[in-house]
Structures are given as structure tokens and as C-alpha cells.
PDB file of C-alpha atoms in Angstrom:
ATOM      1  CA  ARG A 539      59.010 118.461 115.736  1.00  0.00           C
ATOM      2  CA  TYR A 540      58.021 114.833 115.464  1.00  0.00           C
ATOM      3  CA  SER A 541      55.272 114.933 118.088  1.00  0.00           C
ATOM      4  CA  GLU A 542      53.476 117.717 116.201  1.00  0.00           C
ATOM      5  CA  ALA A 543      53.896 115.808 112.948  1.00  0.00           C
ATOM      6  CA  GLU A 544      52.516 112.691 114.632  1.00  0.00           C
ATOM      7  CA  GLU A 545      49.419 114.599 115.748  1.00  0.00           C
ATOM      8  CA  GLN A 546      48.779 115.975 112.241  1.00  0.00           C
ATOM      9  CA  PHE A 547      49.284 112.626 110.511  1.00  0.00           C
ATOM     10  CA  ARG A 548      46.934 110.942 112.998  1.00  0.00           C
ATOM     11  CA  LYS A 549      44.298 113.565 112.146  1.00  0.00           C
ATOM     12  CA  ALA A 550      44.804 112.890 108.434  1.00  0.00           C
ATOM     13  CA  LEU A 551      44.477 109.144 108.997  1.00  0.00           C
ATOM     14  CA  ALA A 552      41.195 109.705 110.814  1.00  0.00           C
ATOM     15  CA  LEU A 553      39.877 110.929 107.456  1.00  0.00           C
ATOM     16  CA  SER A 554      41.552 108.296 105.285  1.00  0.00           C
ATOM     17  CA  SER A 555      43.061 105.428 107.263  1.00  0.00           C
ATOM     18  CA  GLY A 556      44.307 103.491 104.247  1.00  0.00           C
ATOM     19  CA  ASP A 557      46.454 106.201 102.667  1.00  0.00           C
ATOM     20  CA  ALA A 558      49.916 104.744 102.076  1.00  0.00           C
ATOM     21  CA  LEU A 559      51.870 108.010 102.191  1.00  0.00           C
ATOM     22  CA  THR A 560      50.191 109.249 105.367  1.00  0.00           C
ATOM     23  CA  ASN A 561      50.830 105.923 107.113  1.00  0.00           C
ATOM     24  CA  TYR A 562      54.451 106.113 105.903  1.00  0.00           C
ATOM     25  CA  ASN A 563      54.817 109.671 107.200  1.00  0.00           C
ATOM     26  CA  LEU A 564      53.304 108.746 110.553  1.00  0.00           C
ATOM     27  CA  SER A 565      55.678 105.791 110.743  1.00  0.00           C
ATOM     28  CA  THR A 566      58.594 108.153 110.125  1.00  0.00           C
ATOM     29  CA  ALA A 567      57.387 110.616 112.776  1.00  0.00           C
ATOM     30  CA  LEU A 568      57.014 107.794 115.311  1.00  0.00           C
ATOM     31  CA  TYR A 569      60.449 106.424 114.463  1.00  0.00           C
ATOM     32  CA  GLY A 570      61.910 109.879 115.052  1.00  0.00           C
ATOM     33  CA  GLN A 571      60.533 109.638 118.595  1.00  0.00           C
ATOM     34  CA  ASP A 572      62.024 106.157 119.173  1.00  0.00           C
ATOM     35  CA  LYS A 573      58.597 104.525 119.083  1.00  0.00           C
ATOM     36  CA  LEU A 574      59.773 101.526 117.079  1.00  0.00           C
ATOM     37  CA  LYS A 575      56.813  99.215 117.709  1.00  0.00           C
ATOM     38  CA  ASP A 576      54.231 101.837 116.703  1.00  0.00           C
ATOM     39  CA  SER A 577      56.396 102.945 113.795  1.00  0.00           C
ATOM     40  CA  LEU A 578      56.509  99.369 112.504  1.00  0.00           C
ATOM     41  CA  THR A 579      52.710  99.089 112.724  1.00  0.00           C
ATOM     42  CA  TYR A 580      52.196 102.119 110.474  1.00  0.00           C
ATOM     43  CA  ALA A 581      55.039 101.103 108.163  1.00  0.00           C
ATOM     44  CA  GLN A 582      53.242  97.791 107.621  1.00  0.00           C
ATOM     45  CA  LYS A 583      49.978  99.606 106.862  1.00  0.00           C
ATOM     46  CA  ALA A 584      51.791 101.845 104.389  1.00  0.00           C
ATOM     47  CA  TYR A 585      53.489  98.826 102.810  1.00  0.00           C
ATOM     48  CA  THR A 586      50.201  96.950 102.396  1.00  0.00           C
ATOM     49  CA  ALA A 587      48.480 100.003 100.887  1.00  0.00           C
ATOM     50  CA  ALA A 588      51.401 100.776  98.555  1.00  0.00           C
ATOM     51  CA  LYS A 589      51.559  97.214  97.219  1.00  0.00           C
ATOM     52  CA  SER A 590      47.906  97.355  96.197  1.00  0.00           C
ATOM     53  CA  ASP A 591      48.145 100.856  94.662  1.00  0.00           C
ATOM     54  CA  SER A 592      48.975 100.343  90.990  1.00  0.00           C
ATOM     55  CA  LYS A 593      48.936 104.104  90.335  1.00  0.00           C
ATOM     56  CA  MET A 594      51.494 105.041  93.004  1.00  0.00           C
ATOM     57  CA  ASP A 595      54.717 106.610  91.817  1.00  0.00           C
ATOM     58  CA  ALA A 596      57.518 104.006  91.807  1.00  0.00           C
ATOM     59  CA  LYS A 597      59.860 106.217  93.832  1.00  0.00           C
ATOM     60  CA  ASN A 598      57.293 106.607  96.627  1.00  0.00           C
ATOM     61  CA  LYS A 599      56.552 102.884  96.541  1.00  0.00           C
ATOM     62  CA  VAL A 600      60.257 102.028  96.917  1.00  0.00           C
ATOM     63  CA  SER A 601      60.582 104.463  99.843  1.00  0.00           C
ATOM     64  CA  ILE A 602      57.608 102.900 101.610  1.00  0.00           C
ATOM     65  CA  ILE A 603      58.842  99.343 101.025  1.00  0.00           C
ATOM     66  CA  TYR A 604      62.362 100.265 102.143  1.00  0.00           C
ATOM     67  CA  ASN A 605      61.012 101.917 105.300  1.00  0.00           C
ATOM     68  CA  TYR A 606      59.095  98.775 106.184  1.00  0.00           C
ATOM     69  CA  ALA A 607      62.164  96.604 105.568  1.00  0.00           C
ATOM     70  CA  LEU A 608      64.310  98.890 107.712  1.00  0.00           C
ATOM     71  CA  LEU A 609      61.871  98.750 110.608  1.00  0.00           C
ATOM     72  CA  LEU A 610      61.592  94.975 110.343  1.00  0.00           C
ATOM     73  CA  ASP A 611      65.399  94.855 110.388  1.00  0.00           C
ATOM     74  CA  GLU A 612      65.640  97.089 113.447  1.00  0.00           C
ATOM     75  CA  SER A 613      62.907  95.065 115.187  1.00  0.00           C
ATOM     76  CA  GLY A 614      65.004  91.922 114.825  1.00  0.00           C
ATOM     77  CA  LYS A 615      62.798  90.356 112.143  1.00  0.00           C
ATOM     78  CA  ILE A 616      65.800  89.764 109.908  1.00  0.00           C
ATOM     79  CA  ASP A 617      64.396  87.056 107.612  1.00  0.00           C
ATOM     80  CA  ASP A 618      61.315  89.172 106.884  1.00  0.00           C
ATOM     81  CA  SER A 619      63.427  92.276 106.315  1.00  0.00           C
ATOM     82  CA  ILE A 620      65.603  90.458 103.759  1.00  0.00           C
ATOM     83  CA  LEU A 621      62.531  89.577 101.704  1.00  0.00           C
ATOM     84  CA  VAL A 622      61.182  93.124 101.850  1.00  0.00           C
ATOM     85  CA  TYR A 623      64.563  94.702 100.982  1.00  0.00           C
ATOM     86  CA  GLN A 624      64.616  92.390  97.971  1.00  0.00           C
ATOM     87  CA  GLU A 625      61.145  93.659  97.000  1.00  0.00           C
ATOM     88  CA  ALA A 626      62.508  97.205  97.040  1.00  0.00           C
ATOM     89  CA  LEU A 627      65.379  96.102  94.820  1.00  0.00           C
ATOM     90  CA  LYS A 628      62.967  94.493  92.339  1.00  0.00           C
ATOM     91  CA  LEU A 629      61.387  97.908  91.880  1.00  0.00           C
ATOM     92  CA  ASP A 630      64.705  99.780  91.873  1.00  0.00           C
ATOM     93  CA  ALA A 631      67.836  97.678  91.446  1.00  0.00           C
ATOM     94  CA  ARG A 632      69.905 100.806  92.153  1.00  0.00           C
ATOM     95  CA  HIS A 633      68.422 101.491  95.604  1.00  0.00           C
ATOM     96  CA  VAL A 634      71.671 101.969  97.490  1.00  0.00           C
ATOM     97  CA  ARG A 635      70.203 101.924 101.010  1.00  0.00           C
ATOM     98  CA  SER A 636      68.601  98.503 100.421  1.00  0.00           C
ATOM     99  CA  LEU A 637      71.867  97.163  98.994  1.00  0.00           C
ATOM    100  CA  ILE A 638      73.856  98.469 101.965  1.00  0.00           C
ATOM    101  CA  ASN A 639      71.407  97.126 104.531  1.00  0.00           C
ATOM    102  CA  LEU A 640      71.321  93.691 102.918  1.00  0.00           C
ATOM    103  CA  GLY A 641      75.120  93.758 102.861  1.00  0.00           C
ATOM    104  CA  ASN A 642      75.111  94.639 106.570  1.00  0.00           C
ATOM    105  CA  ILE A 643      72.753  91.794 107.424  1.00  0.00           C
ATOM    106  CA  PHE A 644      74.973  89.254 105.705  1.00  0.00           C
ATOM    107  CA  LEU A 645      78.120  90.844 107.122  1.00  0.00           C
ATOM    108  CA  GLU A 646      76.749  90.558 110.663  1.00  0.00           C
ATOM    109  CA  SER A 647      75.762  86.942 110.050  1.00  0.00           C
ATOM    110  CA  GLY A 648      79.336  86.138 109.003  1.00  0.00           C
ATOM    111  CA  ASP A 649      78.478  85.624 105.324  1.00  0.00           C
ATOM    112  CA  GLY A 650      81.102  87.947 103.870  1.00  0.00           C
ATOM    113  CA  SER A 651      80.654  86.589 100.358  1.00  0.00           C
ATOM    114  CA  SER A 652      76.948  87.507 100.205  1.00  0.00           C
ATOM    115  CA  ALA A 653      77.693  90.810 101.933  1.00  0.00           C
ATOM    116  CA  LEU A 654      80.229  91.655  99.231  1.00  0.00           C
ATOM    117  CA  THR A 655      77.695  90.930  96.489  1.00  0.00           C
ATOM    118  CA  PHE A 656      75.362  93.651  97.767  1.00  0.00           C
ATOM    119  CA  LEU A 657      78.036  96.077  98.927  1.00  0.00           C
ATOM    120  CA  MET A 658      79.912  95.927  95.610  1.00  0.00           C
ATOM    121  CA  LYS A 659      76.718  96.939  93.824  1.00  0.00           C
ATOM    122  CA  ALA A 660      76.212  99.808  96.286  1.00  0.00           C
ATOM    123  CA  VAL A 661      79.779 101.078  95.799  1.00  0.00           C
ATOM    124  CA  ALA A 662      79.463 100.765  92.015  1.00  0.00           C
ATOM    125  CA  ILE A 663      76.326 102.937  92.101  1.00  0.00           C
ATOM    126  CA  ASP A 664      77.615 105.414  94.702  1.00  0.00           C
ATOM    127  CA  PRO A 665      81.414 105.268  95.067  1.00  0.00           C
ATOM    128  CA  SER A 666      81.352 108.138  97.547  1.00  0.00           C
ATOM    129  CA  ASN A 667      79.054 106.417 100.031  1.00  0.00           C
ATOM    130  CA  PHE A 668      80.874 106.232 103.367  1.00  0.00           C
ATOM    131  CA  GLU A 669      78.867 103.342 104.817  1.00  0.00           C
ATOM    132  CA  ALA A 670      79.231 101.190 101.704  1.00  0.00           C
ATOM    133  CA  ASN A 671      83.010 101.694 101.635  1.00  0.00           C
ATOM    134  CA  ASN A 672      83.440 101.114 105.366  1.00  0.00           C
ATOM    135  CA  ASN A 673      81.367  97.930 105.198  1.00  0.00           C
ATOM    136  CA  MET A 674      83.253  96.731 102.121  1.00  0.00           C
ATOM    137  CA  GLY A 675      86.383  97.062 104.249  1.00  0.00           C
ATOM    138  CA  LYS A 676      84.731  95.053 107.032  1.00  0.00           C
ATOM    139  CA  ALA A 677      83.677  92.338 104.582  1.00  0.00           C
ATOM    140  CA  TYR A 678      87.184  92.054 103.150  1.00  0.00           C
ATOM    141  CA  LEU A 679      88.629  92.033 106.672  1.00  0.00           C
ATOM    142  CA  GLN A 680      86.236  89.197 107.537  1.00  0.00           C
ATOM    143  CA  GLN A 681      87.478  87.319 104.453  1.00  0.00           C
ATOM    144  CA  LYS A 682      91.106  88.026 105.429  1.00  0.00           C
ATOM    145  CA  ASP A 683      91.814  90.043 102.281  1.00  0.00           C
ATOM    146  CA  TYR A 684      93.689  92.708 104.199  1.00  0.00           C
ATOM    147  CA  ARG A 685      94.952  94.681 101.208  1.00  0.00           C
ATOM    148  CA  LEU A 686      91.436  95.310  99.908  1.00  0.00           C
ATOM    149  CA  ALA A 687      90.181  95.939 103.449  1.00  0.00           C
ATOM    150  CA  VAL A 688      92.834  98.647 103.853  1.00  0.00           C
ATOM    151  CA  ASP A 689      91.894 100.182 100.487  1.00  0.00           C
ATOM    152  CA  TYR A 690      88.197 100.461 101.358  1.00  0.00           C
ATOM    153  CA  PHE A 691      88.841 101.727 104.881  1.00  0.00           C
ATOM    154  CA  GLN A 692      91.191 104.378 103.448  1.00  0.00           C
ATOM    155  CA  THR A 693      88.472 105.437 101.013  1.00  0.00           C
ATOM    156  CA  ALA A 694      85.927 105.598 103.833  1.00  0.00           C
ATOM    157  CA  LEU A 695      88.327 107.668 105.932  1.00  0.00           C
ATOM    158  CA  LYS A 696      88.784 110.111 103.047  1.00  0.00           C
ATOM    159  CA  LEU A 697      84.995 110.437 102.874  1.00  0.00           C
ATOM    160  CA  ASP A 698      84.671 111.093 106.619  1.00  0.00           C
ATOM    161  CA  SER A 699      88.025 112.080 108.069  1.00  0.00           C
ATOM    162  CA  SER A 700      86.635 112.607 111.571  1.00  0.00           C
ATOM    163  CA  ASN A 701      85.214 109.097 111.947  1.00  0.00           C
ATOM    164  CA  ASN A 702      87.087 107.140 114.617  1.00  0.00           C
ATOM    165  CA  GLU A 703      85.218 103.903 113.887  1.00  0.00           C
ATOM    166  CA  VAL A 704      86.777 103.707 110.433  1.00  0.00           C
ATOM    167  CA  ARG A 705      90.179 104.649 111.900  1.00  0.00           C
ATOM    168  CA  ALA A 706      89.912 101.707 114.289  1.00  0.00           C
ATOM    169  CA  ASN A 707      88.821  99.463 111.412  1.00  0.00           C
ATOM    170  CA  LEU A 708      91.791 100.615 109.343  1.00  0.00           C
ATOM    171  CA  ALA A 709      94.132 100.010 112.281  1.00  0.00           C
ATOM    172  CA  ARG A 710      92.716  96.495 112.687  1.00  0.00           C
ATOM    173  CA  ALA A 711      93.234  95.829 108.968  1.00  0.00           C
ATOM    174  CA  TYR A 712      96.831  97.055 109.140  1.00  0.00           C
ATOM    175  CA  ALA A 713      97.507  94.922 112.214  1.00  0.00           C
ATOM    176  CA  SER A 714      95.950  91.856 110.558  1.00  0.00           C
ATOM    177  CA  ALA A 715      98.202  92.472 107.541  1.00  0.00           C
ATOM    178  CA  GLU A 716     101.150  92.685 109.965  1.00  0.00           C
ATOM    179  CA  ASP A 717     101.770  96.320 109.000  1.00  0.00           C
ATOM    180  CA  TYR A 718     102.307  97.289 112.619  1.00  0.00           C
ATOM    181  CA  GLU A 719     103.734 100.764 111.965  1.00  0.00           C
ATOM    182  CA  ASN A 720     100.608 101.958 110.163  1.00  0.00           C
ATOM    183  CA  ALA A 721      98.412 100.124 112.671  1.00  0.00           C
ATOM    184  CA  LYS A 722     100.166 101.979 115.504  1.00  0.00           C
ATOM    185  CA  VAL A 723      99.669 105.338 113.756  1.00  0.00           C
ATOM    186  CA  MET A 724      95.956 104.664 113.280  1.00  0.00           C
ATOM    187  CA  TYR A 725      95.460 103.422 116.853  1.00  0.00           C
ATOM    188  CA  MET A 726      97.233 106.524 118.159  1.00  0.00           C
ATOM    189  CA  ASP A 727      94.899 108.688 116.073  1.00  0.00           C
ATOM    190  CA  VAL A 728      91.904 106.923 117.608  1.00  0.00           C
ATOM    191  CA  ILE A 729      93.239 107.517 121.103  1.00  0.00           C
TER     192      ILE A 729
END
């Protein structure tokens, strides 16, 4: 019930407009309604307030910083999002979501080596994370290390056996490795 949450958070902000957590919560409620531009505005307010609040709990601060980075990322402000994700990692080097998202940014830019740096850390912290394993497979596929790509795609498929995206990725890795029998099996499963 995001619209009701939005209304309540707006009322709370009328009483205390600089509260980091309320701005963060409003940002989240707006994002849940696909109001990206407004969500980013309140995420930035939360981020600014959190950075100046020396008494804020570190976990809350990381969540607020990560949220701002994510919204910058989704708004196409990639360079800014990289810097803010890195801020989140300075506060919590084990923040898996920031590691994965940085890995994704570099993966999409074609920098598989940098992507692997972040994704390896994410997998080391959370070996059962589907997205980290799937993206590790993509990074190795991009680097033409088909054996490792297959290994990570297989792990991702074990973590989410109903995911056809990872099946297609695994099929592509098999085909690239010239293992056409297994590629055919995977492609047939996708179909």
C-alpha cells in the first residue's frame, strides 16, 4: 500500500523535513509506485541528512546511501552511482548489494575484469546469491572463460531452477565452449 505509505511519510516530513529515515522511507514508497524522479529527490535528501548525522546507526546509514546509489544508477547517472556505491562500501565492505550493482555496471560497460573484482567479493560473502553467481557467469562468458562461466551458471541454476534467463546463459556458455549437446539440452529447456 505504497500510496498510503507515501501520504503518511509526507505528513511526517511536514513536521520534520530533514529526517533522514523518513525521507528514505518516502523515497522507497515512491519507488514502489514507479515514481523514479520523485523517489530520487527524497533519496538525495535522505543521503544528505544521513551523511551529516554522526549519531545515526551505521546499518541505517548504509541502507540510505545504497538506496541513493541505486536510484542514481536506475536514473542513468552511472558515474555518480559508482561513487555513492563506493561510499556504502567504505562503511560496510561486506554490503553485497553494492558489490553486485558495481559488478553489474562494469559488466554492462564491457569491463569484465572490474566486474569480476566486485562480483567475486559478493560471491565470497554470500555464495548462495543467485544474482552474484549469474553475473559471475556473464563476466566469465564475456572474458571467454567458458568453463568458469558454465560453473557459475550451473550454480545459479541450482539456486533458482525455474529461471529461464540463467538457462539461456548456460546454453550460450555451452555453445561458446563448443559443447553443443549440452547447449541443445539447455536451449530445449528454455523453449
